[in-house]
Short mmCIF file of C-alpha atoms in Angstrom, two decimals:
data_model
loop_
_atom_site.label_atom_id
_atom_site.label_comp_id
_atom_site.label_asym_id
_atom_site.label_seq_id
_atom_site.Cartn_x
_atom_site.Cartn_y
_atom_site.Cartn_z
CA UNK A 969 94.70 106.45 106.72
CA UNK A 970 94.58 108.44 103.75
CA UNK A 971 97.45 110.36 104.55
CA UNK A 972 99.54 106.88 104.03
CA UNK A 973 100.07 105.97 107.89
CA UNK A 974 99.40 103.37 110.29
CA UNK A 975 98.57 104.84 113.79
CA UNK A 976 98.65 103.39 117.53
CA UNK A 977 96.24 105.32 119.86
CA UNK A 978 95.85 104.71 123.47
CA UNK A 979 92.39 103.39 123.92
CA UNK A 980 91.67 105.50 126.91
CA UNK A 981 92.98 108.98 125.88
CA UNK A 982 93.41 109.06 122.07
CA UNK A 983 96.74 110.01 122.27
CA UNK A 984 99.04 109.41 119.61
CA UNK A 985 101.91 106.19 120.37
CA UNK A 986 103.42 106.17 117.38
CA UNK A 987 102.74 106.12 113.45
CA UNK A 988 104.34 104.51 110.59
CA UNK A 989 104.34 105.75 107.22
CA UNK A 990 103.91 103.75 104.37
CA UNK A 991 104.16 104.70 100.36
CA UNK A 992 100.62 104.77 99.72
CA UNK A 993 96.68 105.22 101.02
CA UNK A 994 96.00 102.63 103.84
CA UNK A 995 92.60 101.02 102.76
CA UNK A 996 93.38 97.78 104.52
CA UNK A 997 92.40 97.47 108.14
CA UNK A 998 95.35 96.07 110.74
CA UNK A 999 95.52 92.33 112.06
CA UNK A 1000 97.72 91.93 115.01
CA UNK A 1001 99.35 88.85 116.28
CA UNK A 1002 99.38 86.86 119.73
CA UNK A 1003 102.55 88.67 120.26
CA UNK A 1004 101.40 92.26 119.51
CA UNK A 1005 102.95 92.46 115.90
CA UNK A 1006 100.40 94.26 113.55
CA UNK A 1007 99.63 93.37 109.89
CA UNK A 1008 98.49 95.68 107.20
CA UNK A 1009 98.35 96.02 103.36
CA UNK A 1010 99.37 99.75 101.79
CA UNK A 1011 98.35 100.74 98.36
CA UNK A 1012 102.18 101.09 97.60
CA UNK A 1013 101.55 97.54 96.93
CA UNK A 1014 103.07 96.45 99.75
CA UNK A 1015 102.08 94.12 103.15
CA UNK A 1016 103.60 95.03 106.26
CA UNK A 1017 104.31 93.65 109.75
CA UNK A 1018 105.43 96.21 112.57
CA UNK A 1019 106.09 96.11 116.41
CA UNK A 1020 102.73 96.98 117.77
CA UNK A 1021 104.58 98.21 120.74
CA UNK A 1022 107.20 100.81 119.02
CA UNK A 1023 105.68 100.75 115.54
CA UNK A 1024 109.45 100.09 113.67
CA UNK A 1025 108.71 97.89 111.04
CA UNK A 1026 110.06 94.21 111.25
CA UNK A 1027 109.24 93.52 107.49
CA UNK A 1028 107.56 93.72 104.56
CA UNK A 1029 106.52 91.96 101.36
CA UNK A 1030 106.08 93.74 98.11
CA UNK A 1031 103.27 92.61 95.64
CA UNK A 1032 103.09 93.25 92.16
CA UNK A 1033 100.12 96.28 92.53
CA UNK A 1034 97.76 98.10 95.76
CA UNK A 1035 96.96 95.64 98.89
CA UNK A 1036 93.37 96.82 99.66
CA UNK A 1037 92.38 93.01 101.04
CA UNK A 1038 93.25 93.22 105.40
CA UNK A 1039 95.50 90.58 106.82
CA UNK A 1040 94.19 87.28 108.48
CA UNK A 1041 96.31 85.63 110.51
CA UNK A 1042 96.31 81.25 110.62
CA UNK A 1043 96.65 79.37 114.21
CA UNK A 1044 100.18 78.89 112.87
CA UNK A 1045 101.01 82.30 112.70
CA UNK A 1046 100.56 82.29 108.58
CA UNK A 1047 99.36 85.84 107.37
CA UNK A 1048 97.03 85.23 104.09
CA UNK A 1049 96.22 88.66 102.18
CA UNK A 1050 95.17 89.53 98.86
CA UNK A 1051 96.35 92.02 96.41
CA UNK A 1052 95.12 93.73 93.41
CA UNK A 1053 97.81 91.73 91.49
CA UNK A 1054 95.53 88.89 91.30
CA UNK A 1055 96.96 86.61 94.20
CA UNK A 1056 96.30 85.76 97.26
CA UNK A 1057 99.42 84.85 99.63
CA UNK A 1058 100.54 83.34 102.15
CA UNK A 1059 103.45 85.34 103.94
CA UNK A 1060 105.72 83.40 107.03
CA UNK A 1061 104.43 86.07 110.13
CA UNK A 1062 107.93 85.89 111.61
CA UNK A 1063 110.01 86.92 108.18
CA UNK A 1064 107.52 87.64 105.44
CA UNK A 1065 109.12 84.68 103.11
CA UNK A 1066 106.31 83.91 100.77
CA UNK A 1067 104.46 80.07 101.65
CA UNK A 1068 102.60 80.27 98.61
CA UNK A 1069 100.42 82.45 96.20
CA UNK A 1070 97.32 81.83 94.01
CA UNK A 1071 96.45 83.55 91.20
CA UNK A 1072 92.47 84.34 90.64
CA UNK A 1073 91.57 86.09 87.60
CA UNK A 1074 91.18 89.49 88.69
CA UNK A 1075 91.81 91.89 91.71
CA UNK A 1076 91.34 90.67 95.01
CA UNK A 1077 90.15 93.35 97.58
CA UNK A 1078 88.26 90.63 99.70
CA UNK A 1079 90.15 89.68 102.71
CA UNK A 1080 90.71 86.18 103.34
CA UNK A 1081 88.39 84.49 106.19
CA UNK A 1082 89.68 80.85 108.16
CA UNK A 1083 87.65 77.79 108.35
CA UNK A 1084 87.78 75.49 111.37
CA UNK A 1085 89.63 73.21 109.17
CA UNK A 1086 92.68 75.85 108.09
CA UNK A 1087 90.80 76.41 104.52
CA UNK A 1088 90.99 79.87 103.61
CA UNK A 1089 88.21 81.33 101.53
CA UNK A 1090 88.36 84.84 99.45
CA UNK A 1091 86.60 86.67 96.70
CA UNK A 1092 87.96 88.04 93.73
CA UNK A 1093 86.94 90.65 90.96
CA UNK A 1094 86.42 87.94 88.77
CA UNK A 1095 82.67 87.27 89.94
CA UNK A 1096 84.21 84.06 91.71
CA UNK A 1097 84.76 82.93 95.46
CA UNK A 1098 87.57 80.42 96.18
CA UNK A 1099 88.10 78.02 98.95
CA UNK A 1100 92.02 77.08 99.50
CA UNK A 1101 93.90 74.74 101.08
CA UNK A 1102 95.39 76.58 103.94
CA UNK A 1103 99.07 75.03 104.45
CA UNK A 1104 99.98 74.38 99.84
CA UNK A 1105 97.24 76.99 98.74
CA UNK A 1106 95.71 74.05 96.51
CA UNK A 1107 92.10 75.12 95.31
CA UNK A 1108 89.49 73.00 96.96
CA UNK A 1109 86.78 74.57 94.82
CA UNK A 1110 85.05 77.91 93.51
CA UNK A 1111 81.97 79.59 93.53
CA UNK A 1112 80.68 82.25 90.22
CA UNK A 1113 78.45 84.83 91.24
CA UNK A 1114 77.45 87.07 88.55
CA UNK A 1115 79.15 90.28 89.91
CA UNK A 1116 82.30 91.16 91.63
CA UNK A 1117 83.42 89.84 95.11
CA UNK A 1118 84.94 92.35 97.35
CA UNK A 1119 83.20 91.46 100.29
CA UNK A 1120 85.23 89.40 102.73
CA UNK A 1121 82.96 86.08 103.81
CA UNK A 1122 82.04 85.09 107.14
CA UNK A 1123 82.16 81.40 108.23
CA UNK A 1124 78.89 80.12 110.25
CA UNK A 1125 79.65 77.61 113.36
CA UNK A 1126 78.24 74.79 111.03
CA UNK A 1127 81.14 75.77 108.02
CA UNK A 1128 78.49 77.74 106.27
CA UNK A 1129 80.26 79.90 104.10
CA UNK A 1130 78.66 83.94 103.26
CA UNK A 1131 79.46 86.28 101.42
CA UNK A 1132 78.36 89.14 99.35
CA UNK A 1133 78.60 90.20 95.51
CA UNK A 1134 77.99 93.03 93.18
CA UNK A 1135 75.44 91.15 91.60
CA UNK A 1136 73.57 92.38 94.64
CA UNK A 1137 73.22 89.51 96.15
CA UNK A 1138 74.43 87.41 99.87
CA UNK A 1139 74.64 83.84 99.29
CA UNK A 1140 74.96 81.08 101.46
CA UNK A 1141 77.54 78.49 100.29
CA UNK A 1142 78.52 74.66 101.56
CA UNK A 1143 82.32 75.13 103.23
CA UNK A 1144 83.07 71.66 101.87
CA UNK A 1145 81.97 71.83 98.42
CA UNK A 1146 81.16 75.22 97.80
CA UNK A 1147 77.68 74.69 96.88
CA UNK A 1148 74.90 77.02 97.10
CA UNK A 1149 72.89 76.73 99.87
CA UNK A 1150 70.87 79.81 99.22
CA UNK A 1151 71.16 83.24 97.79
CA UNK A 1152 69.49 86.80 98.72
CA UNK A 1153 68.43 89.23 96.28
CA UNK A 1154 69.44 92.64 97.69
CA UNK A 1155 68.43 96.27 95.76
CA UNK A 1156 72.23 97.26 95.11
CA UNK A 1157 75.85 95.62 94.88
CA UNK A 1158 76.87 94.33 98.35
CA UNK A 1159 80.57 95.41 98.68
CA UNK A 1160 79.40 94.65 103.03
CA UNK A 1161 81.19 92.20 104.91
CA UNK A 1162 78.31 89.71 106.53
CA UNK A 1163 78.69 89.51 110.64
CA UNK A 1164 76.77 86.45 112.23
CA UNK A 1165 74.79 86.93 115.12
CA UNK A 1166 75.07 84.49 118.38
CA UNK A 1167 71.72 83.16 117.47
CA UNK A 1168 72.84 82.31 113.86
CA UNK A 1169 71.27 85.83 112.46
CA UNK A 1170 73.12 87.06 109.04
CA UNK A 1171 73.89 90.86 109.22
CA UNK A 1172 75.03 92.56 105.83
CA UNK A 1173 74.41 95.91 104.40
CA UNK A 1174 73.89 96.89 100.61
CA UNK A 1175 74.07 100.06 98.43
#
């Protein structure tokens, strides 16, 4: 929220369960583990983990500037997020030590997305995407668009990789190599997330 908290609301009702305040604007949207904990980037430059149940905080990991990028959690229980420090991280979910960090060459307000495989891909202000190795945070490859990436990319069930730019274009890229497959022209920067339809349909929106 814009008023720097993190609320729990009863589905049913709306009612208020609890809120945690955090030093900052809340841009990032929550990710919460198999065991209820919830995940979530504050622009106080900080990434936090709280008890979804009471919303106390069991800890948090400071970056070096805003976390606008939202959480994804590994089947290991690794939480990747990027920050406008110019890294993406890995974080430990249980204790928030740092696994690992990689440093693009700009802001990175894309959130992270999983392959199949554990790869993690991400965009970055610096007109690039990156696939990474999940468990050392080696780069497998990279992608240049001609704009900044800030949308977060979707994975197809094939490993097809999408994402959007602010060159105003969605492209279609190999999860392997990180080839193009294919690239859409839109009429404005696409900041949009793409969703994937069950039948294999691309949804993003534009400006």
């Amino acid at each position: 929220s814009g008023d720097n908290n993190v609320y729990a609301l009863d589905e049913a009702t709306g009612r208020k369960k609890w809120s945690y305040g955090t030093g900052g604007k809340v841009n990032s949207s929550p990710a919460i583990g198999a065991d209820g904990t919830v995940y979530i980037g504050s622009l106080d430059t900080k990434v936090y983990a709280l008890n979804g149940a009471t919303g106390s905080k069991k800890w948090e990991f400071k970056t070096g500037r805003p976390v606008n990028s939202s959480p994804v959690i590994g089947a290991d229980g690794t939480i990747y997020v990027g920050s406008e420090d110019k890294n993406v991280f890995a974080l430990d979910g249980k204790t928030g030590t740092k696994k690992w960090e990689f440093e693009t060459g700009s802001h990175v307000d894309s959130s992270p997305a999983i392959g199949a495989d554990g790869t993690v891909y991400v965009g970055s202000s610096d007109k690039k995407v990156y696939a990474l190795d999940g468990k050392s945070g080696a780069k497998k490859w990279e992608f240049e668009t001609e704009g900044d990436v800030r949308s977060s990319p979707a994975i197809g069930s094939d490993g097809t990789v999408y994402v959007g730019s602010r060159d105003k274009k969605v492209y279609a890229l190999d999860g392997a190599t990180g080839a193009k497959k294919w690239e859409f022209l839109t009429g404005g920067n696409v900041r949009s997330s793409p969703a994937i339809g069950s039948d294999g349909t691309l949804y993003v929106g534009s400006e």
